[in-house]
Tab-separated table of C-alpha atoms in Angstrom:
chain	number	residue	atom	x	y	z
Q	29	UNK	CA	-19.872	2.890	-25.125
Q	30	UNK	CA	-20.269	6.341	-27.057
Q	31	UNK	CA	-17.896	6.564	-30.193
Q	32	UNK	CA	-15.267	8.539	-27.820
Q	33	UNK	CA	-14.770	5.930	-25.453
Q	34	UNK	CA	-15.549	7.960	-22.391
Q	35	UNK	CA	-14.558	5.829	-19.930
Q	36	UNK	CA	-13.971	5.410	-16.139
Q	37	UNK	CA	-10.262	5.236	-15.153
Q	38	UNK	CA	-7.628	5.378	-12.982
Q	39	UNK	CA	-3.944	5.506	-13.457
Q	40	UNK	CA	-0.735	5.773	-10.800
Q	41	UNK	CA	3.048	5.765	-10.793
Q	42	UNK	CA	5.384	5.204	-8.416
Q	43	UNK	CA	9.422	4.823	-7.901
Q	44	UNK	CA	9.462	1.831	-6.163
Q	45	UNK	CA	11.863	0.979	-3.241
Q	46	UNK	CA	14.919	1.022	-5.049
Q	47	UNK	CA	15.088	3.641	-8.091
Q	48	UNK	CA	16.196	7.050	-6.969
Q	49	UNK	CA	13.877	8.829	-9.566
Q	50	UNK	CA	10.969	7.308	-11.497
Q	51	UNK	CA	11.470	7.267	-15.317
Q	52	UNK	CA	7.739	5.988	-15.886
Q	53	UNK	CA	5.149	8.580	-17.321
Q	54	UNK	CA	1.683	7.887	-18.078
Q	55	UNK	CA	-1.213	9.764	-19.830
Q	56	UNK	CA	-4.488	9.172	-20.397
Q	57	UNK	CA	-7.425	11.347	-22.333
Q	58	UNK	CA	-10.185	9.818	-22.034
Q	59	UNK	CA	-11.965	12.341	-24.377
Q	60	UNK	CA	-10.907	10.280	-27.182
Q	61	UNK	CA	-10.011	7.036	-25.656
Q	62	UNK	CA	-6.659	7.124	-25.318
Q	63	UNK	CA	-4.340	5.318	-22.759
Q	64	UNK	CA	-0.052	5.607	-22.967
Q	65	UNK	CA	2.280	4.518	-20.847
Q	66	UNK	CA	5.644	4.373	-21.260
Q	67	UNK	CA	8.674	2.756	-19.018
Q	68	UNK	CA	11.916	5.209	-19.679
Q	69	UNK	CA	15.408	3.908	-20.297
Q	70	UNK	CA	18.886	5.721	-20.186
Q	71	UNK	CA	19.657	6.891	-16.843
Q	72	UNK	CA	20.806	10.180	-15.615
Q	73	UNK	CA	17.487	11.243	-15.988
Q	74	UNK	CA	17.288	10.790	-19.708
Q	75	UNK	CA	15.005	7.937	-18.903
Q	76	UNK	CA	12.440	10.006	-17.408
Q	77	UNK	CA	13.189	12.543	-20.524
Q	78	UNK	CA	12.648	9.931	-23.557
Q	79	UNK	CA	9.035	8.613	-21.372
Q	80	UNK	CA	8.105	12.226	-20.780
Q	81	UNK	CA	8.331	12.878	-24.951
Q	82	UNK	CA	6.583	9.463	-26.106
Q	83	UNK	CA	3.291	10.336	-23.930
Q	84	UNK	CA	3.121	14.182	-24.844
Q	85	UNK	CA	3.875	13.317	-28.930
Q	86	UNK	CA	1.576	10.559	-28.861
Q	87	UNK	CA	-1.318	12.216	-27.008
Q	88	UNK	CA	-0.740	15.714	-29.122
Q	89	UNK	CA	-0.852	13.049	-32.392
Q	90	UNK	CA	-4.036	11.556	-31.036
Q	91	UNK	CA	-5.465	14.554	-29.652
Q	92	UNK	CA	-5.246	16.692	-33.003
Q	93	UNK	CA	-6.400	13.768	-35.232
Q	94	UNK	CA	-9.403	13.988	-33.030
Q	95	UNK	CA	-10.036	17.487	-33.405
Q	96	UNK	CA	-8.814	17.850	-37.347
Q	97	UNK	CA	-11.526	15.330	-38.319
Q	98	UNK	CA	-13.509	12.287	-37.241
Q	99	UNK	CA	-12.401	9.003	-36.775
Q	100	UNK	CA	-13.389	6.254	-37.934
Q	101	UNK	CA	-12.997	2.069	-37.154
Q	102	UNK	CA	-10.368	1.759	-39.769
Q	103	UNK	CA	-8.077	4.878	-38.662
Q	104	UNK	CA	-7.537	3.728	-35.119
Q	105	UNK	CA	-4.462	1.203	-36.193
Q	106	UNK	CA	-2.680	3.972	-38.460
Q	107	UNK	CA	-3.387	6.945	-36.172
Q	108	UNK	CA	-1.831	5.127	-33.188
Q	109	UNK	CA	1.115	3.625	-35.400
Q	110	UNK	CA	1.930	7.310	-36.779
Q	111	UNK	CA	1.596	8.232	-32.763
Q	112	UNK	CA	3.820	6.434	-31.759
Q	113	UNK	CA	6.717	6.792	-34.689
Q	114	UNK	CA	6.193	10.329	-34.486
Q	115	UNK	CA	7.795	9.569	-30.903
Q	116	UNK	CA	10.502	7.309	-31.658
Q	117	UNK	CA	11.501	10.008	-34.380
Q	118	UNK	CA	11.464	12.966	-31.747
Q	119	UNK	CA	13.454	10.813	-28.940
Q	120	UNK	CA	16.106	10.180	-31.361
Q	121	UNK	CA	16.177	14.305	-32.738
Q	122	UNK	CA	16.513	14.434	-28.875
Q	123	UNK	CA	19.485	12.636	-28.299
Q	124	UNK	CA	20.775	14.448	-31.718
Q	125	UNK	CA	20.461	17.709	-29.708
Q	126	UNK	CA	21.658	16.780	-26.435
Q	127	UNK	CA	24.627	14.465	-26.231
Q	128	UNK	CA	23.956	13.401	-22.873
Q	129	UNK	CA	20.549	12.297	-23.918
Q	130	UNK	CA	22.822	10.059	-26.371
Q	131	UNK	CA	21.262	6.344	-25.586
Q	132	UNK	CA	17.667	7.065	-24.137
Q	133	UNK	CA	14.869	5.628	-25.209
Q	134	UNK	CA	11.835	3.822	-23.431
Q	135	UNK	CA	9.634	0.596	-24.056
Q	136	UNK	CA	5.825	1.520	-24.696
Q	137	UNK	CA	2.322	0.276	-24.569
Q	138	UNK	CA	-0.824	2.471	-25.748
Q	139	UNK	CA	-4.373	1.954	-26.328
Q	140	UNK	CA	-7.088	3.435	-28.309
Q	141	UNK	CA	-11.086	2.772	-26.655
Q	142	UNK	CA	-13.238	3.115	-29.703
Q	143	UNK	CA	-16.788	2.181	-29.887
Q	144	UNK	CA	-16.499	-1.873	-28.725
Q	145	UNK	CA	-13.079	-1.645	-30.301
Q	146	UNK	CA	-9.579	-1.757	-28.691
Q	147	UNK	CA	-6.168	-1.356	-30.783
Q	148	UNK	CA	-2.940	-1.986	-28.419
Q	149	UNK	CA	0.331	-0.882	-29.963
Q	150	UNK	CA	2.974	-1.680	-27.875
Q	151	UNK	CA	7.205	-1.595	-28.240
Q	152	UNK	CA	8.955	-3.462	-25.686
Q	153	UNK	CA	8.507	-5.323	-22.345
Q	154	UNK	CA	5.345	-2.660	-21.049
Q	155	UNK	CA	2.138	-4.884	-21.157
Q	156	UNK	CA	-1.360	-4.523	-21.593
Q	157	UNK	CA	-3.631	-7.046	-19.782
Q	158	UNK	CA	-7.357	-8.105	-19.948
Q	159	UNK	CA	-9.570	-8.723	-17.303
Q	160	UNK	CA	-12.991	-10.649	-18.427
Q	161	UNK	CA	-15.261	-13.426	-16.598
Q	162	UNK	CA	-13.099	-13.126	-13.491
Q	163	UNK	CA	-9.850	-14.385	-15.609
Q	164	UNK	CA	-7.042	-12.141	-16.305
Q	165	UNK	CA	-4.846	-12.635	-19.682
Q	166	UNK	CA	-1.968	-11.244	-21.363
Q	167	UNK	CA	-2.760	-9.524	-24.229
Q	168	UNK	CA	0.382	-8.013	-25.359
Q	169	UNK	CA	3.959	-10.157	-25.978
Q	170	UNK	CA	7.157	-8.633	-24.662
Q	171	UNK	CA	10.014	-7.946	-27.257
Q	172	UNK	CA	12.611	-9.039	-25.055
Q	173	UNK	CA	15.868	-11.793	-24.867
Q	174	UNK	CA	13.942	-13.824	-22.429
Q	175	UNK	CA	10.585	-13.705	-24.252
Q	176	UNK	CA	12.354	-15.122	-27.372
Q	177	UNK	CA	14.543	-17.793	-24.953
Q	178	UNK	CA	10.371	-19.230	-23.897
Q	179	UNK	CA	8.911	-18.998	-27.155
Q	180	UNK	CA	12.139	-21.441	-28.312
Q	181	UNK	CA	11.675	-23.970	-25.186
Q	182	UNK	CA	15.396	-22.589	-23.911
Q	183	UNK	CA	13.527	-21.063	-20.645
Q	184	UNK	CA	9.995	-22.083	-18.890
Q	185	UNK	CA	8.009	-19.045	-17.910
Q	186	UNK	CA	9.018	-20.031	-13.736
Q	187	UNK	CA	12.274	-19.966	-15.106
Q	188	UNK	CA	11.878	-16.543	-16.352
Q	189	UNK	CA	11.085	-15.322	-13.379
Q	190	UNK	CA	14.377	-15.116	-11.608
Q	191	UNK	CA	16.146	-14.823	-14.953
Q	192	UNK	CA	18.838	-12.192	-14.802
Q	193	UNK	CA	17.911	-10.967	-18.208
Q	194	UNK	CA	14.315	-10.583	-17.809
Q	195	UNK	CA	14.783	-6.468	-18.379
Q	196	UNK	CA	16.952	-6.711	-22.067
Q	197	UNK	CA	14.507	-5.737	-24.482
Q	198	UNK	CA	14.630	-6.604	-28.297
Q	199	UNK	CA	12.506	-3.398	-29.073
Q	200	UNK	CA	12.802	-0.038	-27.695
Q	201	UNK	CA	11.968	3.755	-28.926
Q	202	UNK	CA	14.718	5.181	-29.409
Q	203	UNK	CA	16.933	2.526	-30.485
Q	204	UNK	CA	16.516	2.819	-33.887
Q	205	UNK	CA	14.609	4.852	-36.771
Q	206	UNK	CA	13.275	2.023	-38.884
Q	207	UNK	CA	11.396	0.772	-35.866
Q	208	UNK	CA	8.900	-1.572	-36.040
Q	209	UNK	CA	5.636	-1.432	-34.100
Q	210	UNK	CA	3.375	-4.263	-33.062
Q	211	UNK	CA	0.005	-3.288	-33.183
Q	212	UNK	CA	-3.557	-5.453	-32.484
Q	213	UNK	CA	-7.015	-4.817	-32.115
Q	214	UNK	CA	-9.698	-6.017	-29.426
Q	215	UNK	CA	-13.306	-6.677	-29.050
Q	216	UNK	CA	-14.444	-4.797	-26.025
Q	217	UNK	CA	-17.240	-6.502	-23.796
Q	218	UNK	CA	-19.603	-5.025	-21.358
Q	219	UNK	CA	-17.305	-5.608	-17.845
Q	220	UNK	CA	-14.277	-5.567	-19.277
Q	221	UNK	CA	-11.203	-4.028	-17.246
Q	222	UNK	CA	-8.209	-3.186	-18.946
Q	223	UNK	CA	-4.524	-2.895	-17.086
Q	224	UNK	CA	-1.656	-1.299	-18.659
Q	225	UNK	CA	1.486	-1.640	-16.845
Q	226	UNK	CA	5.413	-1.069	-16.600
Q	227	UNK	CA	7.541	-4.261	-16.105
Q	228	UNK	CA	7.423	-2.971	-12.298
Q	229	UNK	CA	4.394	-4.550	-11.469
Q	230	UNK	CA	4.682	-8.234	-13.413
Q	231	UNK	CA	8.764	-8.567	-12.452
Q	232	UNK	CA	7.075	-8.355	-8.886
Q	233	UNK	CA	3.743	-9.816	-8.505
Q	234	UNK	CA	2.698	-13.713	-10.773
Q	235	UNK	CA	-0.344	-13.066	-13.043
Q	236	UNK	CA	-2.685	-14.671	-9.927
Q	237	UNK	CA	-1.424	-12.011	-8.007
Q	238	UNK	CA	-2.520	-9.000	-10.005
Q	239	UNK	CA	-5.571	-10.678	-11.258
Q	240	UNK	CA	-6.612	-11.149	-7.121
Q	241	UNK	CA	-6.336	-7.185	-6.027
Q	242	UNK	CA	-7.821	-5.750	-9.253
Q	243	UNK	CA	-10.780	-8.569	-8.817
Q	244	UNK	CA	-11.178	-8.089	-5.109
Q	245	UNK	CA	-10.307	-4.103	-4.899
Q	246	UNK	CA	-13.566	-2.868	-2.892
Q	247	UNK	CA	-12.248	1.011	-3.254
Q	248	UNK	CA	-12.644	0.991	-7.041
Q	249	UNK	CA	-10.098	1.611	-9.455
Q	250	UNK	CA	-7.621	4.214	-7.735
Q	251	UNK	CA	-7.922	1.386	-4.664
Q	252	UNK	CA	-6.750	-1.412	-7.052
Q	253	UNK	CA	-3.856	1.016	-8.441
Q	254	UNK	CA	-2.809	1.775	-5.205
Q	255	UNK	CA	-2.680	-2.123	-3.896
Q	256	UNK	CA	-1.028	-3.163	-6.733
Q	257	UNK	CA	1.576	-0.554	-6.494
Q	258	UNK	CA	2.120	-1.681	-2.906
Q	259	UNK	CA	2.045	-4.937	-3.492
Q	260	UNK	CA	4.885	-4.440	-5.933
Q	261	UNK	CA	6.591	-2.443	-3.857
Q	262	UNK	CA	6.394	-4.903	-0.518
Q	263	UNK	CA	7.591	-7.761	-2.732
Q	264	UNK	CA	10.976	-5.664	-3.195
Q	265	UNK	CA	10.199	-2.745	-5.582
Q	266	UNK	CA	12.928	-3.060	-7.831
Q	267	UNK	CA	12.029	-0.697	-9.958
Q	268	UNK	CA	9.636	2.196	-10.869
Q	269	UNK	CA	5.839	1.029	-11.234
Q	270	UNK	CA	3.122	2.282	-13.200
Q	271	UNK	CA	-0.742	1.009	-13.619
Q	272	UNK	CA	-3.501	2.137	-15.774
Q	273	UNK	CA	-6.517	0.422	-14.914
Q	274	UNK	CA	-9.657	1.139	-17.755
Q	275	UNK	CA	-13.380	-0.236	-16.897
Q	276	UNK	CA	-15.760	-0.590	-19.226
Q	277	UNK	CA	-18.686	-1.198	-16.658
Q	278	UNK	CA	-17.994	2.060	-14.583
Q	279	UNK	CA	-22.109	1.550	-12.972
Q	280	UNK	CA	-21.204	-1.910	-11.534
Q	281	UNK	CA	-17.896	-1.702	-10.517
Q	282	UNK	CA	-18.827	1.503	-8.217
Q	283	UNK	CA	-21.999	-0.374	-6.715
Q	284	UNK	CA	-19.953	-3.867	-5.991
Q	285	UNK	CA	-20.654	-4.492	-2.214
């Protein structure tokens, strides 16, 4: 992997059944290995506002780092941190400027591909997953009510489930200024697939579900986007859906049989 993180991709976003308008937004430049997605909150379209500003600031912050100088290993944590509360600051000038904007924000999750290196910074209940050896895992933890209700023993995770509270998140951009970001890095290996995903897809489909179409996709990447979005979407849709799948073995994956 070159130190740009060129990498093979795909990425899709959809409203779902329900939702009249989809407040999800996604970028991704792979030019300097960067992946955002972000999962809007607010209605009245000030959803789809607040997840419209994080990806542009945080792929303008990345982007111009980029081209202002070289990075290096030990930037990638505080150029994506700085991303993304250069975000949370202009969502909340936003809603400064434009009462009815007044209460937007939008959860988060955003990756930088560098060299064999991955650093996830996410805010929220968006997730970033791992696919390795056939098994997928969970690399990010949600900041939510019901993430806090397992991690005390108040809630098993098939209780959680059908919770009614599964969407009340604990971290948000936009809720506050001092906001705190949770940011770690990964060791990429050769076959690796990333997903990044709204709370669309894992509210709808189990972990065994997702793992199964991205493993057994034989249309590549946009394929596995677009089974996965209809596979949330024939399990109810609920709500809007986004996927960024990321390969790190592009040769392979487009010769499976």
């Amino acid at each position: 992997m070159s130190a740009h993180a060129v990498f093979d991709y795909a990425a899709l976003t959809d409203a779902g059944r329900v939702r009249t308008h989809n407040e999800d937004a996604i970028a991704v430049a792979p030019e300097c290995g960067l992946v955002v997605l972000a999962d809007g909150m607010g209605g009245y379209a000030a959803g789809e506002v607040a997840s419209d500003i994080a990806i542009s600031v945080i792929r303008d912050v990345v982007e111009q780092h980029f081209l202002q100088q070289a990075i290096v290993p030990d930037d990638l944590w505080e150029v994506l941190v700085d991303a993304v509360l250069e975000a949370n600051t202009a969502i909340l000038a936003a809603t400064i400027d434009e009462p009815a904007y007044r209460g937007m924000g939008a959860t988060l999750v955003t990756g930088l591909f560098h060299d064999a290196r991955l650093v996830v910074a996410h805010v929220g209940d968006s997730r970033a997953y791992r696919i390795r050896d056939g098994m997928l895992q969970l690399i990010t933890r949600d900041h939510s009510v019901l993430q806090e209700q397992i991690d005390a023993g108040l809630v098993t995770p098939a209780q959680a489930r059908t919770s009614s509270i599964r969407n009340l998140v604990t971290r948000a951009l936009g809720a506050e200024s001092d906001l705190t970001v949770e940011v770690h890095e990964h060791a990429i290996e050769h076959g690796d697939v990333y997903l990044f995903c709204s709370d669309g897809l894992n509210d709808m489909l189990t972990d065994e579900e997702i793992a199964s179409i991205v493993l057994h996709a034989r249309t590549g990447l946009e394929g596995a986007c677009a089974e996965l979005i209809n596979a949330a979407n024939e399990a109810g849709g609920a709500d809007n859906v986004s996927v960024v799948l990321v390969s790190m073995d592009r040769d392979e994956r487009e010769s499976r049989p």
